[in-house]
Amino acid sequence: MATPIPERETMSVPPDGRPHSEQPAWRQDFPIDWPQDQYVERRDFVKFLTLTSLAFVAGQFWIAGKHWLRGRQAPPGAKRIAAVGDLVVGGSLVFNYPGEHDASLLVRISESEFVAFGQKCTHLSCAVIPRPNEGIFHCPCHEGVFDLRTGRQLAGPPPRPLPRVVLEIHDGEIFATAVEERVA
Amino acid sequence: MKPDHLQFFIDPSRCIGCQACVHACTECDTHRGDSMIHLEYLNRAGSIQTVPVVCMHCDQPTCAEVCPADAIKRTADGVVQSARKPRCIACGNCVVACPFGVPEVHEERKLMMKCDMCYDRTSIGKKPMCATVCPSQALFYGTAEEIARLRPMSAPSNTFQFGRQTITTRVFVMTPRGTVTLAPGLDVTAVLDDRSGGDVFADMEI
């Protein structure tokens, strides 16, 4: 009297009552039965893996290509930042070098010493804040700390030192002449 | 434990309209405060007869067939589950399509909710809430042998005819013995069409 519970694979019956092999393909993509809905076919999984790996490979080539293009660019020319007298000892100044949107920091450490570094933290590109009396650059996002003189990372998550901006001083004027990217 | 041998039997003729099932359903922790059971009057003007409507858990779930969001699924034990919350878009297609009028859309939750035969209870062998409280056992949850022994005058039926759509369900409806053998299934729409006097049981020998 009680209807036997049908097989797990073919439990729900399509409205037209025909067997599952005669059903349109969308019925397999949107099954009503829970076990089939949760089931991932090996072919689908392999397809996912292959396409994802291809996307990663394409991404690597894209990064490499961008790096190569950057290497072919002409080095940025010298740019006047400020006069020596504009900064007191321990004072800092934000300037854009080499590009229009590349914020960098100029810090006067002592009477005769100036340093300049890119302001973007090498961890996740937050703006670092100079703390000259502690001798560090501090990144508030994840408590990254860089050395004020060398730009080397001292604490926290940053993987590389800050890029250093090469400075030259002529007749009391400070010029930025190059950017030195450094690896850890 | 997979309680396949336990079945749900509804006997509308035993329903006394006490609302116990409705309130027991409301108590359930998975949808506290909302009853998933509908206690309907067959013909309010002409009769006090009520009928409890729970999800019949069709073998051909029309609600799932029409769901555009792929949100209604049927587990391996034959229970059609309530809409998956991450998928349901509260379009109400299932409400319109269900031949038994079971699903309900909760507009403010953007979710369809319906009876899932107390899946948290029945999946571990317990009775659904409504069947535990029903004083006249119009809602009965047990084995086929039990129901045959307890209701010798009735026979369970789980085939229903809605126009050209034949539906078999996991939940059984008890019908007076003899009526089932006349036709392969209960022709619901035909009964609705020629409801003249308002008493749908008029032509049945009860």
Short mmCIF file of C-alpha atoms in Angstrom, two decimals:
data_model
loop_
_atom_site.label_atom_id
_atom_site.label_comp_id
_atom_site.label_asym_id
_atom_site.label_seq_id
_atom_site.Cartn_x
_atom_site.Cartn_y
_atom_site.Cartn_z
CA MET A 1 0.00 0.00 0.00
CA ALA A 2 2.71 2.46 0.94
CA THR A 3 4.57 3.64 -2.12
CA PRO A 4 8.16 2.49 -2.00
CA ILE A 5 10.62 5.35 -1.67
CA PRO A 6 12.16 5.65 -5.14
CA GLU A 7 15.87 5.43 -5.84
CA ARG A 8 17.91 8.41 -4.75
CA GLU A 9 19.05 9.26 -8.24
CA THR A 10 15.61 9.36 -9.82
CA MET A 11 13.40 10.37 -6.98
CA SER A 12 11.32 13.31 -8.18
CA VAL A 13 9.20 12.67 -11.24
CA PRO A 14 9.09 15.29 -14.01
CA PRO A 15 5.56 16.57 -14.74
CA ASP A 16 5.31 14.80 -18.09
CA GLY A 17 6.22 11.52 -16.44
CA ARG A 18 8.82 10.56 -19.05
CA PRO A 19 12.13 9.03 -17.91
CA HIS A 20 15.03 11.28 -16.91
CA SER A 21 17.02 10.34 -20.00
CA GLU A 22 14.37 11.96 -22.20
CA GLN A 23 14.25 15.18 -20.24
CA PRO A 24 15.75 18.46 -21.50
CA ALA A 25 19.28 19.31 -20.35
CA TRP A 26 18.23 22.18 -18.08
CA ARG A 27 16.54 19.68 -15.82
CA GLN A 28 19.94 18.24 -14.95
CA ASP A 29 21.31 21.70 -14.28
CA PHE A 30 18.44 22.64 -11.98
CA PRO A 31 17.47 19.39 -10.27
CA ILE A 32 14.71 19.31 -7.72
CA ASP A 33 16.28 16.58 -5.62
CA TRP A 34 18.59 17.82 -2.91
CA PRO A 35 21.35 15.21 -3.36
CA GLN A 36 21.68 16.05 -7.04
CA ASP A 37 21.60 19.78 -6.31
CA GLN A 38 24.55 19.36 -3.96
CA TYR A 39 26.40 17.04 -6.31
CA VAL A 40 29.38 18.39 -8.25
CA GLU A 41 30.31 16.38 -11.30
CA ARG A 42 33.96 15.48 -11.79
CA ARG A 43 33.86 17.05 -15.24
CA ASP A 44 32.52 20.33 -13.82
CA PHE A 45 35.16 20.33 -11.11
CA VAL A 46 37.97 19.74 -13.61
CA LYS A 47 36.57 22.48 -15.83
CA PHE A 48 36.56 24.86 -12.88
CA LEU A 49 40.13 23.95 -11.94
CA THR A 50 41.40 24.35 -15.54
CA LEU A 51 39.72 27.70 -16.13
CA THR A 52 40.88 29.04 -12.77
CA SER A 53 44.47 27.97 -13.43
CA LEU A 54 44.32 29.58 -16.87
CA ALA A 55 43.12 32.79 -15.29
CA PHE A 56 46.06 32.70 -12.87
CA VAL A 57 48.52 32.12 -15.73
CA ALA A 58 47.03 35.03 -17.67
CA GLY A 59 47.34 37.17 -14.57
CA GLN A 60 51.04 36.29 -14.21
CA PHE A 61 51.72 37.23 -17.83
CA TRP A 62 49.86 40.48 -17.33
CA ILE A 63 51.98 41.36 -14.29
CA ALA A 64 55.17 40.44 -16.14
CA GLY A 65 54.15 42.53 -19.15
CA LYS A 66 53.38 45.52 -16.99
CA HIS A 67 56.73 45.22 -15.26
CA TRP A 68 58.52 45.02 -18.61
CA LEU A 69 56.68 48.11 -19.88
CA ARG A 70 57.60 50.04 -16.75
CA GLY A 71 61.25 49.10 -17.23
CA ARG A 72 61.24 50.56 -20.75
CA GLN A 73 59.95 53.92 -19.59
CA ALA A 74 62.42 56.81 -19.59
CA PRO A 75 63.66 57.62 -16.08
CA PRO A 76 61.83 60.56 -14.56
CA GLY A 77 63.65 63.86 -14.77
CA ALA A 78 64.71 66.00 -11.86
CA LYS A 79 62.02 67.94 -10.12
CA ARG A 80 62.29 70.76 -7.64
CA ILE A 81 60.53 69.98 -4.39
CA ALA A 82 61.28 72.76 -1.97
CA ALA A 83 63.90 75.10 -0.66
CA VAL A 84 66.10 73.98 2.22
CA GLY A 85 64.70 76.80 4.34
CA ASP A 86 61.10 75.64 3.88
CA LEU A 87 61.49 72.81 6.37
CA VAL A 88 62.50 73.01 10.02
CA VAL A 89 64.42 70.06 11.49
CA GLY A 90 61.88 67.28 12.06
CA GLY A 91 59.47 68.82 9.58
CA SER A 92 58.00 66.89 6.66
CA LEU A 93 56.43 67.69 3.34
CA VAL A 94 54.29 65.66 0.92
CA PHE A 95 55.18 66.01 -2.74
CA ASN A 96 54.32 64.14 -5.91
CA TYR A 97 57.17 62.36 -7.65
CA PRO A 98 57.75 60.84 -10.18
CA GLY A 99 54.14 60.92 -11.39
CA GLU A 100 51.40 63.36 -10.64
CA HIS A 101 49.69 60.94 -8.25
CA ASP A 102 52.72 59.30 -6.60
CA ALA A 103 52.73 60.84 -3.16
CA SER A 104 56.15 60.92 -1.51
CA LEU A 105 57.40 62.28 1.78
CA LEU A 106 60.33 64.62 2.33
CA VAL A 107 61.66 64.71 5.91
CA ARG A 108 64.40 66.92 7.34
CA ILE A 109 66.24 64.75 9.84
CA SER A 110 68.93 67.22 10.86
CA GLU A 111 70.39 70.54 9.72
CA SER A 112 72.10 68.96 6.74
CA GLU A 113 70.23 65.66 6.24
CA PHE A 114 67.13 65.22 4.11
CA VAL A 115 65.44 61.92 3.21
CA ALA A 116 62.50 61.20 0.93
CA PHE A 117 60.46 58.03 0.50
CA GLY A 118 57.30 57.00 -1.29
CA GLN A 119 54.34 57.47 1.00
CA LYS A 120 52.58 54.23 0.01
CA CYS A 121 53.06 51.47 2.57
CA THR A 122 54.47 48.38 0.84
CA HIS A 123 51.91 46.20 2.60
CA LEU A 124 48.54 47.45 1.34
CA SER A 125 49.28 50.97 0.10
CA CYS A 126 48.03 52.99 3.05
CA ALA A 127 49.74 56.37 3.52
CA VAL A 128 52.55 56.19 6.05
CA ILE A 129 52.96 58.98 8.61
CA PRO A 130 56.40 60.25 9.64
CA ARG A 131 57.23 60.37 13.36
CA PRO A 132 60.65 62.09 13.31
CA ASN A 133 61.11 62.19 17.09
CA GLU A 134 60.65 58.38 17.23
CA GLY A 135 62.76 57.89 14.14
CA ILE A 136 60.11 55.95 12.21
CA PHE A 137 57.44 56.06 9.56
CA HIS A 138 54.25 54.60 10.99
CA CYS A 139 51.50 52.97 8.95
CA PRO A 140 48.26 53.21 10.94
CA CYS A 141 46.35 50.59 8.93
CA HIS A 142 48.15 47.51 10.24
CA GLU A 143 50.77 48.97 12.57
CA GLY A 144 53.60 48.79 10.07
CA VAL A 145 56.79 50.57 11.06
CA PHE A 146 59.65 51.76 8.77
CA ASP A 147 62.97 53.28 9.70
CA LEU A 148 63.05 57.02 9.13
CA ARG A 149 66.63 57.12 7.78
CA THR A 150 66.69 54.08 5.54
CA GLY A 151 63.03 53.29 4.88
CA ARG A 152 63.61 49.68 5.93
CA GLN A 153 60.68 47.88 7.49
CA LEU A 154 61.13 47.44 11.25
CA ALA A 155 57.88 45.91 12.42
CA GLY A 156 54.48 44.83 11.22
CA PRO A 157 53.37 43.26 7.97
CA PRO A 158 55.18 45.31 5.27
CA PRO A 159 57.24 42.95 3.06
CA ARG A 160 59.61 45.51 1.46
CA PRO A 161 61.29 48.80 2.36
CA LEU A 162 59.67 52.02 1.19
CA PRO A 163 60.87 53.15 -2.27
CA ARG A 164 63.56 55.75 -1.79
CA VAL A 165 63.51 59.05 -3.65
CA VAL A 166 67.04 60.16 -4.54
CA LEU A 167 67.60 63.78 -3.58
CA GLU A 168 70.09 66.39 -4.71
CA ILE A 169 70.59 69.81 -3.20
CA HIS A 170 71.79 72.64 -5.40
CA ASP A 171 72.04 76.22 -4.13
CA GLY A 172 69.63 75.69 -1.28
CA GLU A 173 67.01 74.01 -3.50
CA ILE A 174 66.02 70.35 -3.07
CA PHE A 175 65.53 68.28 -6.22
CA ALA A 176 64.21 64.75 -6.61
CA THR A 177 66.14 62.95 -9.33
CA ALA A 178 65.20 59.27 -9.22
CA VAL A 179 63.18 56.63 -7.43
CA GLU A 180 64.92 53.57 -6.12
CA GLU A 181 62.62 50.54 -5.72
CA ARG A 182 64.07 48.06 -3.30
CA VAL A 183 63.36 44.45 -2.53
CA ALA A 184 63.56 42.99 0.93
CA MET B 1 18.21 6.37 11.49
CA LYS B 2 16.16 6.91 8.37
CA PRO B 3 12.48 6.60 9.32
CA ASP B 4 11.25 5.58 5.90
CA HIS B 5 8.64 3.30 7.35
CA LEU B 6 6.83 6.16 9.08
CA GLN B 7 4.20 7.88 6.98
CA PHE B 8 1.91 10.84 7.42
CA PHE B 9 -1.84 10.19 7.18
CA ILE B 10 -4.46 12.92 7.09
CA ASP B 11 -8.06 12.07 7.81
CA PRO B 12 -10.11 15.22 7.20
CA SER B 13 -13.33 13.56 8.34
CA ARG B 14 -11.89 13.27 11.85
CA CYS B 15 -10.93 16.94 12.06
CA ILE B 16 -12.84 18.81 14.77
CA GLY B 17 -11.34 22.22 14.07
CA CYS B 18 -9.76 22.61 17.51
CA GLN B 19 -6.71 24.50 16.17
CA ALA B 20 -4.35 22.42 18.31
CA CYS B 21 -2.19 21.59 15.27
CA VAL B 22 -1.97 25.25 14.31
CA HIS B 23 -0.73 26.24 17.73
CA ALA B 24 1.62 23.28 18.01
CA CYS B 25 3.12 24.27 14.66
CA THR B 26 3.53 27.84 15.90
CA GLU B 27 5.58 26.55 18.83
CA CYS B 28 8.25 25.06 16.60
CA ASP B 29 11.67 26.63 17.04
CA THR B 30 12.51 26.68 13.36
CA HIS B 31 9.68 29.13 12.59
CA ARG B 32 8.52 30.30 16.01
CA GLY B 33 5.36 32.37 15.89
CA ASP B 34 4.28 31.33 12.41
CA SER B 35 2.06 28.38 11.68
CA MET B 36 2.86 26.41 8.57
CA ILE B 37 -0.38 24.48 8.76
CA HIS B 38 -3.61 25.78 7.27
CA LEU B 39 -6.84 24.84 9.00
CA GLU B 40 -9.45 25.46 6.34
CA TYR B 41 -13.22 25.44 6.43
CA LEU B 42 -14.56 23.40 3.53
CA ASN B 43 -17.65 25.54 3.16
CA ARG B 44 -18.02 28.06 5.94
CA ALA B 45 -21.62 28.93 5.07
CA GLY B 46 -22.96 25.42 4.98
CA SER B 47 -20.81 23.34 7.30
CA ILE B 48 -18.52 23.48 10.29
CA GLN B 49 -16.29 20.83 8.74
CA THR B 50 -12.64 21.81 8.78
CA VAL B 51 -9.64 20.23 7.13
CA PRO B 52 -6.00 20.54 8.15
CA VAL B 53 -3.75 21.26 5.18
CA VAL B 54 -0.10 20.33 5.52
CA CYS B 55 2.40 20.01 2.70
CA MET B 56 1.65 16.82 0.80
CA HIS B 57 5.31 16.39 -0.31
CA CYS B 58 4.59 15.53 -3.93
CA ASP B 59 6.69 13.16 -6.00
CA GLN B 60 6.31 15.79 -8.73
CA PRO B 61 6.66 18.99 -6.66
CA THR B 62 4.94 21.65 -8.74
CA CYS B 63 6.30 24.38 -6.46
CA ALA B 64 9.85 23.30 -7.27
CA GLU B 65 9.02 22.96 -10.96
CA VAL B 66 7.91 26.58 -11.22
CA CYS B 67 10.57 28.07 -8.92
CA PRO B 68 12.68 30.43 -11.07
CA ALA B 69 15.35 30.74 -8.37
CA ASP B 70 15.97 27.00 -7.93
CA ALA B 71 15.17 27.44 -4.25
CA ILE B 72 12.85 24.53 -3.50
CA LYS B 73 14.53 21.16 -3.06
CA ARG B 74 13.43 17.69 -2.17
CA THR B 75 15.60 15.66 0.16
CA ALA B 76 16.33 12.01 -0.38
CA ASP B 77 13.64 10.92 2.08
CA GLY B 78 10.99 12.52 -0.11
CA VAL B 79 10.38 15.67 1.94
CA VAL B 80 9.98 18.86 -0.08
CA GLN B 81 11.87 21.44 1.93
CA SER B 82 10.94 25.02 2.61
CA ALA B 83 12.59 27.52 0.26
CA ARG B 84 16.36 27.89 0.59
CA LYS B 85 16.77 31.31 2.14
CA PRO B 86 19.80 32.43 0.09
CA ARG B 87 18.00 31.61 -3.15
CA CYS B 88 14.36 32.49 -2.58
CA ILE B 89 13.28 35.76 -4.20
CA ALA B 90 9.74 35.70 -2.80
CA CYS B 91 8.19 35.81 -6.26
CA GLY B 92 5.22 33.75 -5.16
CA ASN B 93 5.22 31.40 -8.16
CA CYS B 94 5.04 28.42 -5.81
CA VAL B 95 2.06 29.93 -4.00
CA VAL B 96 0.17 30.18 -7.26
CA ALA B 97 1.29 26.81 -8.57
CA CYS B 98 0.85 24.51 -5.58
CA PRO B 99 -2.30 22.47 -6.19
CA PHE B 100 -2.85 22.12 -2.45
CA GLY B 101 -2.31 25.79 -1.60
CA VAL B 102 0.45 25.13 0.89
CA PRO B 103 3.32 27.63 0.40
CA GLU B 104 3.10 31.13 1.82
CA VAL B 105 5.27 34.09 0.95
CA HIS B 106 6.44 36.27 3.80
CA GLU B 107 6.89 39.52 1.98
CA GLU B 108 8.79 41.28 4.76
CA ARG B 109 11.32 38.42 4.97
CA LYS B 110 11.48 37.99 1.20
CA LEU B 111 11.04 34.30 1.80
CA MET B 112 8.60 31.52 1.05
CA MET B 113 7.91 29.29 4.02
CA LYS B 114 5.96 26.09 4.08
CA CYS B 115 5.45 22.90 6.02
CA ASP B 116 8.55 20.69 5.86
CA MET B 117 6.97 17.90 7.89
CA CYS B 118 8.92 19.15 10.93
CA TYR B 119 12.14 18.04 9.29
CA ASP B 120 14.12 18.55 12.47
CA ARG B 121 11.85 16.04 14.20
CA THR B 122 10.85 13.52 11.53
CA SER B 123 14.40 13.10 10.26
CA ILE B 124 15.34 11.62 13.64
CA GLY B 125 12.22 9.50 13.95
CA LYS B 126 10.00 11.81 15.97
CA LYS B 127 6.45 12.73 14.99
CA PRO B 128 5.64 16.11 13.46
CA MET B 129 4.34 18.61 16.02
CA CYS B 130 0.79 18.66 14.64
CA ALA B 131 0.47 14.86 14.73
CA THR B 132 1.60 14.75 18.35
CA VAL B 133 -1.16 17.08 19.53
CA CYS B 134 -4.13 16.22 17.30
CA PRO B 135 -6.76 14.94 19.77
CA SER B 136 -8.87 13.16 17.14
CA GLN B 137 -5.80 11.90 15.24
CA ALA B 138 -6.99 13.49 12.04
CA LEU B 139 -3.26 14.01 11.62
CA PHE B 140 -1.61 10.65 12.16
CA TYR B 141 2.05 9.81 11.83
CA GLY B 142 3.00 6.16 11.98
CA THR B 143 3.40 2.97 10.04
CA ALA B 144 1.07 1.62 7.38
CA GLU B 145 0.29 -1.37 9.59
CA GLU B 146 -0.79 0.88 12.44
CA ILE B 147 -3.18 2.90 10.29
CA ALA B 148 -4.65 -0.27 8.76
CA ARG B 149 -5.35 -1.62 12.22
CA LEU B 150 -6.70 1.65 13.65
CA ARG B 151 -8.88 2.68 10.69
CA PRO B 152 -10.42 -0.42 9.18
CA MET B 153 -13.14 1.60 7.47
CA SER B 154 -10.75 3.90 5.61
CA ALA B 155 -8.09 3.42 3.01
CA PRO B 156 -5.07 5.65 2.45
CA SER B 157 -4.74 7.33 -0.91
CA ASN B 158 -1.90 9.39 -2.27
CA THR B 159 -2.87 9.90 -5.90
CA PHE B 160 -4.63 13.09 -6.88
CA GLN B 161 -5.94 14.32 -10.19
CA PHE B 162 -5.88 18.07 -10.87
CA GLY B 163 -7.24 18.48 -14.37
CA ARG B 164 -4.63 16.76 -16.52
CA GLN B 165 -2.02 16.73 -13.79
CA THR B 166 -1.67 13.53 -11.80
CA ILE B 167 0.14 13.92 -8.52
CA THR B 168 1.36 11.29 -6.13
CA THR B 169 2.38 12.42 -2.70
CA ARG B 170 4.37 11.21 0.25
CA VAL B 171 1.57 12.21 2.60
CA PHE B 172 -1.59 10.07 2.51
CA VAL B 173 -5.21 11.13 2.77
CA MET B 174 -7.62 8.71 4.38
CA THR B 175 -10.69 8.09 2.28
CA PRO B 176 -13.72 5.93 3.03
CA ARG B 177 -12.94 2.42 1.90
CA GLY B 178 -14.36 1.72 -1.53
CA THR B 179 -14.02 5.20 -3.06
CA VAL B 180 -10.42 4.68 -3.99
CA THR B 181 -11.13 1.60 -6.01
CA LEU B 182 -13.61 3.50 -8.18
CA ALA B 183 -10.99 5.79 -9.66
CA PRO B 184 -7.19 5.66 -9.69
CA GLY B 185 -7.01 8.88 -7.72
CA LEU B 186 -9.06 11.58 -6.10
CA ASP B 187 -10.17 13.89 -8.90
CA VAL B 188 -9.92 17.09 -6.92
CA THR B 189 -10.90 19.56 -9.61
CA ALA B 190 -13.92 17.50 -10.60
CA VAL B 191 -15.11 17.51 -7.01
CA LEU B 192 -14.61 21.25 -6.82
CA ASP B 193 -16.48 21.79 -10.09
CA ASP B 194 -19.65 20.01 -9.16
CA ARG B 195 -19.80 21.22 -5.60
CA SER B 196 -23.52 22.04 -5.66
CA GLY B 197 -24.89 21.68 -2.19
CA GLY B 198 -21.72 22.78 -0.50
CA ASP B 199 -21.16 19.41 1.16
CA VAL B 200 -18.30 17.74 -0.64
CA PHE B 201 -18.89 14.54 1.25
CA ALA B 202 -22.54 14.37 0.20
CA ASP B 203 -21.99 11.66 -2.41
CA MET B 204 -19.70 9.60 -0.21
CA GLU B 205 -21.03 6.93 2.05
CA ILE B 206 -19.61 7.80 5.41
#
